[in-house]
PDB file of C-alpha atoms in Angstrom:
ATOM      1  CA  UNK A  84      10.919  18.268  30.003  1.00 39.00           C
ATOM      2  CA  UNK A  85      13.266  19.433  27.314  1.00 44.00           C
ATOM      3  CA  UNK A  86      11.638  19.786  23.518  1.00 47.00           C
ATOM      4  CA  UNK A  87      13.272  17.181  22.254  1.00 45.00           C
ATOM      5  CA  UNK A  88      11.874  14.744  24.586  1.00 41.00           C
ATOM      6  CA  UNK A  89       8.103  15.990  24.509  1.00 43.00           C
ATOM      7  CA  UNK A  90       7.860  15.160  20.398  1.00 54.00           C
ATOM      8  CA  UNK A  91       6.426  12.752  19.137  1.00 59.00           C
ATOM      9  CA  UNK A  92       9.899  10.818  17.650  1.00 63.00           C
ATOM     10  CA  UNK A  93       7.543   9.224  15.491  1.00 73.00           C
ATOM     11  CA  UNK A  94       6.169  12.685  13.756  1.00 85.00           C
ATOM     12  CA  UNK A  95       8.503  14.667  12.067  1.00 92.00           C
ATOM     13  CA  UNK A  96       8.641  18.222  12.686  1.00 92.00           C
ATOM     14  CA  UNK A  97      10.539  19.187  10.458  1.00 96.00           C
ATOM     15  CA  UNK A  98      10.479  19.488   6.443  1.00 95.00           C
ATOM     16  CA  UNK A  99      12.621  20.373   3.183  1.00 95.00           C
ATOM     17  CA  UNK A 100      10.435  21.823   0.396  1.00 93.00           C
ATOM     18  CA  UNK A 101      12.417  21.316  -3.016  1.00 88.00           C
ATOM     19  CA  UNK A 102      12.065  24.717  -4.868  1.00 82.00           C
ATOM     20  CA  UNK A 103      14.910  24.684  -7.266  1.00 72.00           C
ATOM     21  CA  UNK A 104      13.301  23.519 -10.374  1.00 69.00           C
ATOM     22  CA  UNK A 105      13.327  25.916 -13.332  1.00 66.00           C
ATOM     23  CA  UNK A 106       9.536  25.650 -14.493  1.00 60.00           C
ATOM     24  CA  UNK A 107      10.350  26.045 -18.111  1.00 65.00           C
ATOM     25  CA  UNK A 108       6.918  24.277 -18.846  1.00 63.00           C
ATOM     26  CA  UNK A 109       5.088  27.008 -16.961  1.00 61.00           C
ATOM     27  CA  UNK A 110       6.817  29.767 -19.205  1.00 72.00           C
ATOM     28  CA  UNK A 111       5.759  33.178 -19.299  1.00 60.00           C
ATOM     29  CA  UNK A 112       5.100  32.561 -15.857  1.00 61.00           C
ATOM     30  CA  UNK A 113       8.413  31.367 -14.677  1.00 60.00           C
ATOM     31  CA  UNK A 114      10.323  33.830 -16.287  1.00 63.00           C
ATOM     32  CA  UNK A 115      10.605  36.401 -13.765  1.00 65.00           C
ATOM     33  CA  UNK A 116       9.803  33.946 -10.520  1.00 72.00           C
ATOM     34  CA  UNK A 117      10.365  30.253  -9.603  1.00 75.00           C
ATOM     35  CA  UNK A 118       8.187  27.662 -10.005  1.00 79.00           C
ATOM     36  CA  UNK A 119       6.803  27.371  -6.677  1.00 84.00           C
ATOM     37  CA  UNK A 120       6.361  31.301  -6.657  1.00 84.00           C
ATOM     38  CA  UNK A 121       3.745  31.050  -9.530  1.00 79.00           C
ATOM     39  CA  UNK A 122       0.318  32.073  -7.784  1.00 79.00           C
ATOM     40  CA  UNK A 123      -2.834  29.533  -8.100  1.00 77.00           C
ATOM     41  CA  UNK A 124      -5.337  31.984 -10.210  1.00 73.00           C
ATOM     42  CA  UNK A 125      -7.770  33.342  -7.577  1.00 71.00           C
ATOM     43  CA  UNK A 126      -5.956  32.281  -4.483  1.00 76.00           C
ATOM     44  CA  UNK A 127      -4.184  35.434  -4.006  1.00 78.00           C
ATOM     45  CA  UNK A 128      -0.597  32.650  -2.404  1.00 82.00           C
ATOM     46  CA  UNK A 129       2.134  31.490  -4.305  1.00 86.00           C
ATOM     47  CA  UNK A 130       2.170  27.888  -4.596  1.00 85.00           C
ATOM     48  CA  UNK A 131       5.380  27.618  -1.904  1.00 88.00           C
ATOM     49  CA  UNK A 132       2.908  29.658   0.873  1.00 89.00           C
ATOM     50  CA  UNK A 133       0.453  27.373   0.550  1.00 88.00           C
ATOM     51  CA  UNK A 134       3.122  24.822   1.450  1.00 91.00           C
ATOM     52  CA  UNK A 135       3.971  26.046   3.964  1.00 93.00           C
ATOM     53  CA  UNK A 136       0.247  26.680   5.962  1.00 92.00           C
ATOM     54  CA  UNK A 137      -0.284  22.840   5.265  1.00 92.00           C
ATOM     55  CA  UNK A 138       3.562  21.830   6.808  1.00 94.00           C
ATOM     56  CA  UNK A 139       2.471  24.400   9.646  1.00 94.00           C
ATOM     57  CA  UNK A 140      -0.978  23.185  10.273  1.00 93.00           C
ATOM     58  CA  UNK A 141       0.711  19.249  10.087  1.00 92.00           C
ATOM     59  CA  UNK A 142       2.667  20.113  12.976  1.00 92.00           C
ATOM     60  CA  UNK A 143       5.784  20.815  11.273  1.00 94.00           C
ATOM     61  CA  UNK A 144       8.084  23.760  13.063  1.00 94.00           C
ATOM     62  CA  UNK A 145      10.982  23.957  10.947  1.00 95.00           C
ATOM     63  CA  UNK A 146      11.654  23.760   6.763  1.00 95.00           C
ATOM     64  CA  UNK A 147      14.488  24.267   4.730  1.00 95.00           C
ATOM     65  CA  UNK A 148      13.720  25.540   1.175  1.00 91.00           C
ATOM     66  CA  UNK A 149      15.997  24.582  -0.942  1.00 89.00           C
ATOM     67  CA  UNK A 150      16.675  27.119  -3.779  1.00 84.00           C
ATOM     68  CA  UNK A 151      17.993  27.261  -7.506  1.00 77.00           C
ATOM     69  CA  UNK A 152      16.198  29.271 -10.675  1.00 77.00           C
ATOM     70  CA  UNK A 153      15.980  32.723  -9.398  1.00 78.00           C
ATOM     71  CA  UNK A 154      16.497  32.168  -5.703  1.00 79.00           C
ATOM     72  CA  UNK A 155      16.608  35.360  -4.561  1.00 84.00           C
ATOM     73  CA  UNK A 156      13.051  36.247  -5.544  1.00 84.00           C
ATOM     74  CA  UNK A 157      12.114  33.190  -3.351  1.00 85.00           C
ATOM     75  CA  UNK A 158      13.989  34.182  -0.618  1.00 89.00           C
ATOM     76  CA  UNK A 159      13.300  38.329  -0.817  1.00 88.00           C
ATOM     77  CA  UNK A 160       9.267  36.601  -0.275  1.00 86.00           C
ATOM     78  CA  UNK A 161      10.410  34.740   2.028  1.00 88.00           C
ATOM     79  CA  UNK A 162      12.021  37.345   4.075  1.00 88.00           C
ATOM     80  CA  UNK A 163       9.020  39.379   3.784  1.00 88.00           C
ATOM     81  CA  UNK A 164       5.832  37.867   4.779  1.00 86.00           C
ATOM     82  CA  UNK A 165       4.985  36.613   8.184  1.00 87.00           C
ATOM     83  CA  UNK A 166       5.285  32.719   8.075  1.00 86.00           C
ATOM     84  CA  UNK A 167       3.999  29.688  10.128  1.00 90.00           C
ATOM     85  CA  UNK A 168       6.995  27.981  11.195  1.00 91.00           C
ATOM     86  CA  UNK A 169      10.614  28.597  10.864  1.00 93.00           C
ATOM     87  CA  UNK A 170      11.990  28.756   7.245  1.00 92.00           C
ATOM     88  CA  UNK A 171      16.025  28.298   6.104  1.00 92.00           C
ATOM     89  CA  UNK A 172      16.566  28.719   2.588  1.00 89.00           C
ATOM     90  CA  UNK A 173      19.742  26.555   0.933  1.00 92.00           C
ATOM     91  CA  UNK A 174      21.150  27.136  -2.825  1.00 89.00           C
ATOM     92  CA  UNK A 175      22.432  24.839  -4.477  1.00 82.00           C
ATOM     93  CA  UNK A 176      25.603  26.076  -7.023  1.00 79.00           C
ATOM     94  CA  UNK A 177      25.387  23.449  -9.129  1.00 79.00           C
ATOM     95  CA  UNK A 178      22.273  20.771 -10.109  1.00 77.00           C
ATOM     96  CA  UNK A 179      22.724  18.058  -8.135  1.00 80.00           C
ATOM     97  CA  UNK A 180      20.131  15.810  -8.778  1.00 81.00           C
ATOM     98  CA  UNK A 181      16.673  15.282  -6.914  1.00 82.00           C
ATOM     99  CA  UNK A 182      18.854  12.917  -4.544  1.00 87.00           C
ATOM    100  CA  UNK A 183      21.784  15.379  -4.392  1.00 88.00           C
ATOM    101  CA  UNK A 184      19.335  18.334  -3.592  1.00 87.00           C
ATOM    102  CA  UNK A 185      17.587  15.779  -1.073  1.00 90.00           C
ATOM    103  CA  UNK A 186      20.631  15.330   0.631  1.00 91.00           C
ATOM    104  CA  UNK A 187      22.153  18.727   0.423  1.00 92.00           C
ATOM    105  CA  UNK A 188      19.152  20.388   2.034  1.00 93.00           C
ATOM    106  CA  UNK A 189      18.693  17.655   4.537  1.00 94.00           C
ATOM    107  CA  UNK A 190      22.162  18.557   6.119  1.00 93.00           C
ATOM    108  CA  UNK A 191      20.017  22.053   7.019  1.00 94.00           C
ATOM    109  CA  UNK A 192      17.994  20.382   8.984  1.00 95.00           C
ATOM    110  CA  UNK A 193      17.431  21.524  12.683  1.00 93.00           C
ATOM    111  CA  UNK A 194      17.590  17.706  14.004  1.00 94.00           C
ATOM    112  CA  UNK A 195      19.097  15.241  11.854  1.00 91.00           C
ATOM    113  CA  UNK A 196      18.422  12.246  14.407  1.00 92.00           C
ATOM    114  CA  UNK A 197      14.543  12.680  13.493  1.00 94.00           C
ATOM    115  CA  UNK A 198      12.317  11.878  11.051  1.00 95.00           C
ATOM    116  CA  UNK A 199      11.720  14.464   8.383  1.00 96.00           C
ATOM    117  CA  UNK A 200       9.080  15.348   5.692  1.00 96.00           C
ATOM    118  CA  UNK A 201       9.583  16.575   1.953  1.00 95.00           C
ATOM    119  CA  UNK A 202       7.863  17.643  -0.297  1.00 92.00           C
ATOM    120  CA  UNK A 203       8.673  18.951  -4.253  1.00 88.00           C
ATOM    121  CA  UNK A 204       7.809  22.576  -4.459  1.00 84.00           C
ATOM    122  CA  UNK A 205       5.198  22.476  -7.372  1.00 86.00           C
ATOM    123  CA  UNK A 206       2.861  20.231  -5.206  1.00 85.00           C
ATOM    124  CA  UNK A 207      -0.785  21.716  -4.422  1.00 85.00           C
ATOM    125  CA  UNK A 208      -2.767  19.507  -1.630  1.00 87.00           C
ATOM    126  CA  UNK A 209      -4.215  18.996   1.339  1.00 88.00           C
ATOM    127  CA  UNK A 210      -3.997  15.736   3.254  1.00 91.00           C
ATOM    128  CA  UNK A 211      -3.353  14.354   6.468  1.00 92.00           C
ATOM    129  CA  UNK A 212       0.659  13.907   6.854  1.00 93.00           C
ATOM    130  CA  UNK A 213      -0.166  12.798  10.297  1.00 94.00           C
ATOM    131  CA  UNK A 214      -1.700   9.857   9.122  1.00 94.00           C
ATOM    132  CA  UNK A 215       1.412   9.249   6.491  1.00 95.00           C
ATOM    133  CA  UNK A 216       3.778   9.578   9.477  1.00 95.00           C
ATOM    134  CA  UNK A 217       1.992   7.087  11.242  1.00 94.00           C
ATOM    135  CA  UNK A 218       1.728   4.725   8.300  1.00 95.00           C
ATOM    136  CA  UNK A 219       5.353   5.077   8.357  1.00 95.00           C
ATOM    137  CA  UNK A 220       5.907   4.263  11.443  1.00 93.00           C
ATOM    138  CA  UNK A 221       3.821   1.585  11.727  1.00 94.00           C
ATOM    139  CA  UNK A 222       5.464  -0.137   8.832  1.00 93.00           C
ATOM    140  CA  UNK A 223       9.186   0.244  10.026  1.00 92.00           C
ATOM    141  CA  UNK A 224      10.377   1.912   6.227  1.00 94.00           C
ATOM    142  CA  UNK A 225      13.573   4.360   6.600  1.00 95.00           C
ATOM    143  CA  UNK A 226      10.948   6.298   3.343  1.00 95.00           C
ATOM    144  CA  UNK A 227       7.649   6.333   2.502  1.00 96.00           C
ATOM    145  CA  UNK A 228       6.287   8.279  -0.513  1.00 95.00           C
ATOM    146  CA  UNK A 229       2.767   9.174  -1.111  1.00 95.00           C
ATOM    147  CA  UNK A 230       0.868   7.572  -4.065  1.00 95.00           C
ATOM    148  CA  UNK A 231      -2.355   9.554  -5.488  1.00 90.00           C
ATOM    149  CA  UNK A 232      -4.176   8.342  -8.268  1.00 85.00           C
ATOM    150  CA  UNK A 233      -4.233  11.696 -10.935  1.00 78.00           C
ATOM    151  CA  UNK A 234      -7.133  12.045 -13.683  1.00 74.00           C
ATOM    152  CA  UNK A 235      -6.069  11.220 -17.022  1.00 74.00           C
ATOM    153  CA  UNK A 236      -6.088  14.390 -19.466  1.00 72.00           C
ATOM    154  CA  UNK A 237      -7.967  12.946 -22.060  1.00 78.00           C
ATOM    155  CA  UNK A 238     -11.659  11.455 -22.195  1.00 81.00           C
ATOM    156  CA  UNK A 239     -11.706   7.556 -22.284  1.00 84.00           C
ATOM    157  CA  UNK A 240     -13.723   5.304 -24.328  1.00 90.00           C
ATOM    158  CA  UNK A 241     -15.719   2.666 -22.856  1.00 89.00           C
ATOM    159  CA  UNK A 242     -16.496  -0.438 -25.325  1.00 91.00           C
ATOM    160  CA  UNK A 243     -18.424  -3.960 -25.293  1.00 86.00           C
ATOM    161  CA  UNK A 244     -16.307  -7.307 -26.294  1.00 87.00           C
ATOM    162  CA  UNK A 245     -18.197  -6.794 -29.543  1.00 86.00           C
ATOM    163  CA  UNK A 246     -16.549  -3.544 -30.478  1.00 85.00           C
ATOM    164  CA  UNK A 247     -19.383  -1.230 -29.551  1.00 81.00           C
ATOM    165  CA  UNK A 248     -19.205   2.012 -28.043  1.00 88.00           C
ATOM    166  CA  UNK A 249     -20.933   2.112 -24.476  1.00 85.00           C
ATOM    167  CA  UNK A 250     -20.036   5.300 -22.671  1.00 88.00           C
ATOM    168  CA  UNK A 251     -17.385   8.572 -23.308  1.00 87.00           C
ATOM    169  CA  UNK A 252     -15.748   9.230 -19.743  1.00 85.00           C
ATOM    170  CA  UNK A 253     -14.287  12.338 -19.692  1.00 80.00           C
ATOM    171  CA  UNK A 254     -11.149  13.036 -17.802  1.00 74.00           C
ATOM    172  CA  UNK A 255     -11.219   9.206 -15.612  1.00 73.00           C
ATOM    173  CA  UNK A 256      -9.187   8.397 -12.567  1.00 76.00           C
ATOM    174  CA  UNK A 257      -6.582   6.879 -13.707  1.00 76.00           C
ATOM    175  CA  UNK A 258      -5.893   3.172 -12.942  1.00 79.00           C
ATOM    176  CA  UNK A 259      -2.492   3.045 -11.806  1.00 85.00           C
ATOM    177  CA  UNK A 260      -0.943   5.086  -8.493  1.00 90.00           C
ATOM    178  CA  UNK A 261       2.086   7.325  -8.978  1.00 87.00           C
ATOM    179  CA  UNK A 262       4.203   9.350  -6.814  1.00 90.00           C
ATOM    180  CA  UNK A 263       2.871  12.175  -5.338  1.00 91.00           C
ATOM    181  CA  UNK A 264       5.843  13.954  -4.521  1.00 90.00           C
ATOM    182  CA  UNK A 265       5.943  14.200  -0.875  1.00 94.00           C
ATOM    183  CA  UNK A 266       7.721  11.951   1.614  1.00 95.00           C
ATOM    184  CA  UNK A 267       8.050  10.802   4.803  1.00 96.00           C
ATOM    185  CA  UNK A 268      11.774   9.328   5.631  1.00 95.00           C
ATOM    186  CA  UNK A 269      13.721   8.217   8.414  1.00 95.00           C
ATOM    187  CA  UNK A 270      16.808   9.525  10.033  1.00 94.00           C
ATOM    188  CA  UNK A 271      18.794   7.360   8.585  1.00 93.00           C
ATOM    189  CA  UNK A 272      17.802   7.721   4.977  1.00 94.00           C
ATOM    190  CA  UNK A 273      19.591  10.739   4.708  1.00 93.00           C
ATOM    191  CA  UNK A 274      23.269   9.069   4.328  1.00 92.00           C
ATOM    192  CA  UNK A 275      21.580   6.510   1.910  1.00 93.00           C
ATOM    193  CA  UNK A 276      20.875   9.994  -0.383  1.00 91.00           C
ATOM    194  CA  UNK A 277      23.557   9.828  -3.610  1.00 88.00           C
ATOM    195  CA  UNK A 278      25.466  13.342  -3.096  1.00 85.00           C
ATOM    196  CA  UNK A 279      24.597  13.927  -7.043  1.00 85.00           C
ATOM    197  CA  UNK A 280      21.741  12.516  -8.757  1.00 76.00           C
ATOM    198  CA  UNK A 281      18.449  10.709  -8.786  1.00 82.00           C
ATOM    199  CA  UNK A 282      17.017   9.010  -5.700  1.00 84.00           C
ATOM    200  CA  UNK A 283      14.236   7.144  -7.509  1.00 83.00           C
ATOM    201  CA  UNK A 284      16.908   5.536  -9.628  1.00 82.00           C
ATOM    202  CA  UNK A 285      19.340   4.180  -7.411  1.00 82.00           C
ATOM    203  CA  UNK A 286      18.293   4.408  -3.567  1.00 88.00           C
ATOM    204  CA  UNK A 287      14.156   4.133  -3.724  1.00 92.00           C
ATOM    205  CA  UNK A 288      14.805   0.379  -5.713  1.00 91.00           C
ATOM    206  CA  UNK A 289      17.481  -0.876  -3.023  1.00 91.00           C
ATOM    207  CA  UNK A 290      14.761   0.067  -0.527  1.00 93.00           C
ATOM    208  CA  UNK A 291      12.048  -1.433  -2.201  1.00 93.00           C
ATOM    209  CA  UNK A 292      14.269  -5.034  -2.367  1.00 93.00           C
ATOM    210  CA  UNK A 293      15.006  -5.085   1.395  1.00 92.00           C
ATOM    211  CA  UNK A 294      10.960  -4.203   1.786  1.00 93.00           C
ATOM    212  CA  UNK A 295      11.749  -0.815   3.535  1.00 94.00           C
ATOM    213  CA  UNK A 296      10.260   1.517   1.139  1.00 95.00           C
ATOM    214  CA  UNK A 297       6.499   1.622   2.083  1.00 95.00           C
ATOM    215  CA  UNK A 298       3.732   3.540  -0.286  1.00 95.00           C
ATOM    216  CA  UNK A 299       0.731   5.632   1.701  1.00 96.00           C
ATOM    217  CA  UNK A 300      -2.398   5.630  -0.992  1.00 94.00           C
ATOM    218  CA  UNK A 301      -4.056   9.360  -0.522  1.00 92.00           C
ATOM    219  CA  UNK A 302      -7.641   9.039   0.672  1.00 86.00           C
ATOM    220  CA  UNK A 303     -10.302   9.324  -1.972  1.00 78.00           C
ATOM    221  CA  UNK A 304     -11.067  12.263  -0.815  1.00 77.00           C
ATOM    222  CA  UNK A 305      -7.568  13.807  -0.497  1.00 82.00           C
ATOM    223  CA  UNK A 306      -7.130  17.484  -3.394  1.00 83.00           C
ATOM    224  CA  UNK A 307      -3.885  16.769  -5.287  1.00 85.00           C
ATOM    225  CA  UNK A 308      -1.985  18.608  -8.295  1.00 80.00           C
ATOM    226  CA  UNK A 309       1.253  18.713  -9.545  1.00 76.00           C
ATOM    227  CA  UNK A 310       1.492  22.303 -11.132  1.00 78.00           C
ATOM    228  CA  UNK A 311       3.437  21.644 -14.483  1.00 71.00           C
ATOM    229  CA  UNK A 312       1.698  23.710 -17.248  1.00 74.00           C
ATOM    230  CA  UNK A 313      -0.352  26.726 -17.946  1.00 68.00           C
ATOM    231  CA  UNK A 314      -3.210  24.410 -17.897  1.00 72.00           C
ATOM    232  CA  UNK A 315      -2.636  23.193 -14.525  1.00 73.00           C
ATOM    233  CA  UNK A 316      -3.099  26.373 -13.325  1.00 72.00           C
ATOM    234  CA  UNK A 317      -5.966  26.948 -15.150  1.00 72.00           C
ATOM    235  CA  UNK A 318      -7.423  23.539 -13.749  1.00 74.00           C
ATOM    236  CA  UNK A 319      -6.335  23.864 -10.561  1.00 75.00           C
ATOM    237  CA  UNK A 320      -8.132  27.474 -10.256  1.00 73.00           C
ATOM    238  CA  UNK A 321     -11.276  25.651 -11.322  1.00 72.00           C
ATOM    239  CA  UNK A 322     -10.986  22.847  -9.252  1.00 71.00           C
ATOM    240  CA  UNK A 323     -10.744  25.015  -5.886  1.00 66.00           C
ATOM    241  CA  UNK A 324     -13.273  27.672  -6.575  1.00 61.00           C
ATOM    242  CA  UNK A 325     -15.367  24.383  -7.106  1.00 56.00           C
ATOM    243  CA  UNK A 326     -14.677  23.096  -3.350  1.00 51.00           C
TER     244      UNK A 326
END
């Protein structure tokens, strides 16, 4: 039996891991390094390794990094440590959008008549993309995007109809989900990918008209930060050494 027919065509085993972005919120930290280079304090792995263990340990085989802000440091790491799966690195010349760098780095992809996984490269978590590819599946969508439900920065306030103070909540859930940044899409979802600009704009609200664009809650349980600041780092650090 041939590879290709002993996969599971409804798992993907294969992933693109957006690492172009130039971090400028995480400055000093991104000035030598991209964003998805910057280590979590304490856990001795750039964000991007980490990454890659959890694509690895989800079954995935193949990624394609796609590159930008200082791509070569990326890619010299790359080259250098012993990975989990197989890793292609793709640079993009010019910005071309989320959707354009979607797209671009899709066309790397070892087999584009599967499914496929992606994931932005400043994501830190651990869930069960298993479960999100069968969600997927189950539900028919050419994408679905992971929603997690991120603590707000600041302490709430907690009043009566009357006006009075009843509790200080500090840092809450908050009540609304948002995109987690990582994705599970379809074969054909790559030629519905804009060849410059934003996905979420244009081709995520067509899909969400024709009821094709499904949403996969993370469990309650589920560890998830997006690594945008100093602080998030700082957070993050605390969080894990907590676990």
């Amino acid at each position: 039996m041939s590879n290709a027919a002993s996969r599971d065509a409804t798992h993907p085993s294969q992933a693109v891991v957006l690492a172009g972005g130039q971090g400028s919120r995480l400055r000093p930290y991104t000035d030598d390094r991209p964003k998805p280079m910057v280590e979590i304090p304490g856990t001795g792995e750039p964000i991007i390794g980490h990454q890659l263990r959890w694509l690895a340990s989800e079954g995935v085989t193949d990624a394609v990094v796609s590159c930008g802000h200082l791509a070569e440091v990326l890619q010299d790491w790359l080259a250098s440590n012993e990975l989990p799966l197989r890793v292609n690195t793709v640079v993009e010349q010019e910005p071309l959008g989320r959707g354009g760098g979607l797209k671009y780095a899709a066309a790397a992809l070892p087999r584009p008549d599967e499914p496929w996984f992606a994931t932005n490269g400043d994501i830190w978590t651990r869930f069960s993309l298993r479960e999100m590819a069968e969600f997927h599946a189950e539900r028919d969508a050419l994408a679905t995007l992971a929603l997690a439900r991120p603590r707000i920065p600041w302490g709430a306030v907690e009043t009566d109809e009357f006006g009075h103070v009843l509790d200080f909540i500090e840092a809450p859930p908050s009540p609304y989900l948002i995109n987690a940044g990582v994705y599970v899409f379809a074969a054909a979802f790559t030629a519905l990918l804009p060849d410059r600009g934003d996905h979420e704009r244009h081709t995520f609200p067509r899909l969400a008209r024709e009821r094709r664009l499904a949403g996969f809650p993370l469990s309650q349980g589920a560890y998830w930060r997006a690594i945008d600041t100093a602080k998030d780092l700082t957070e993050a650090a605390k969080e894990l050494n907590g676990r």
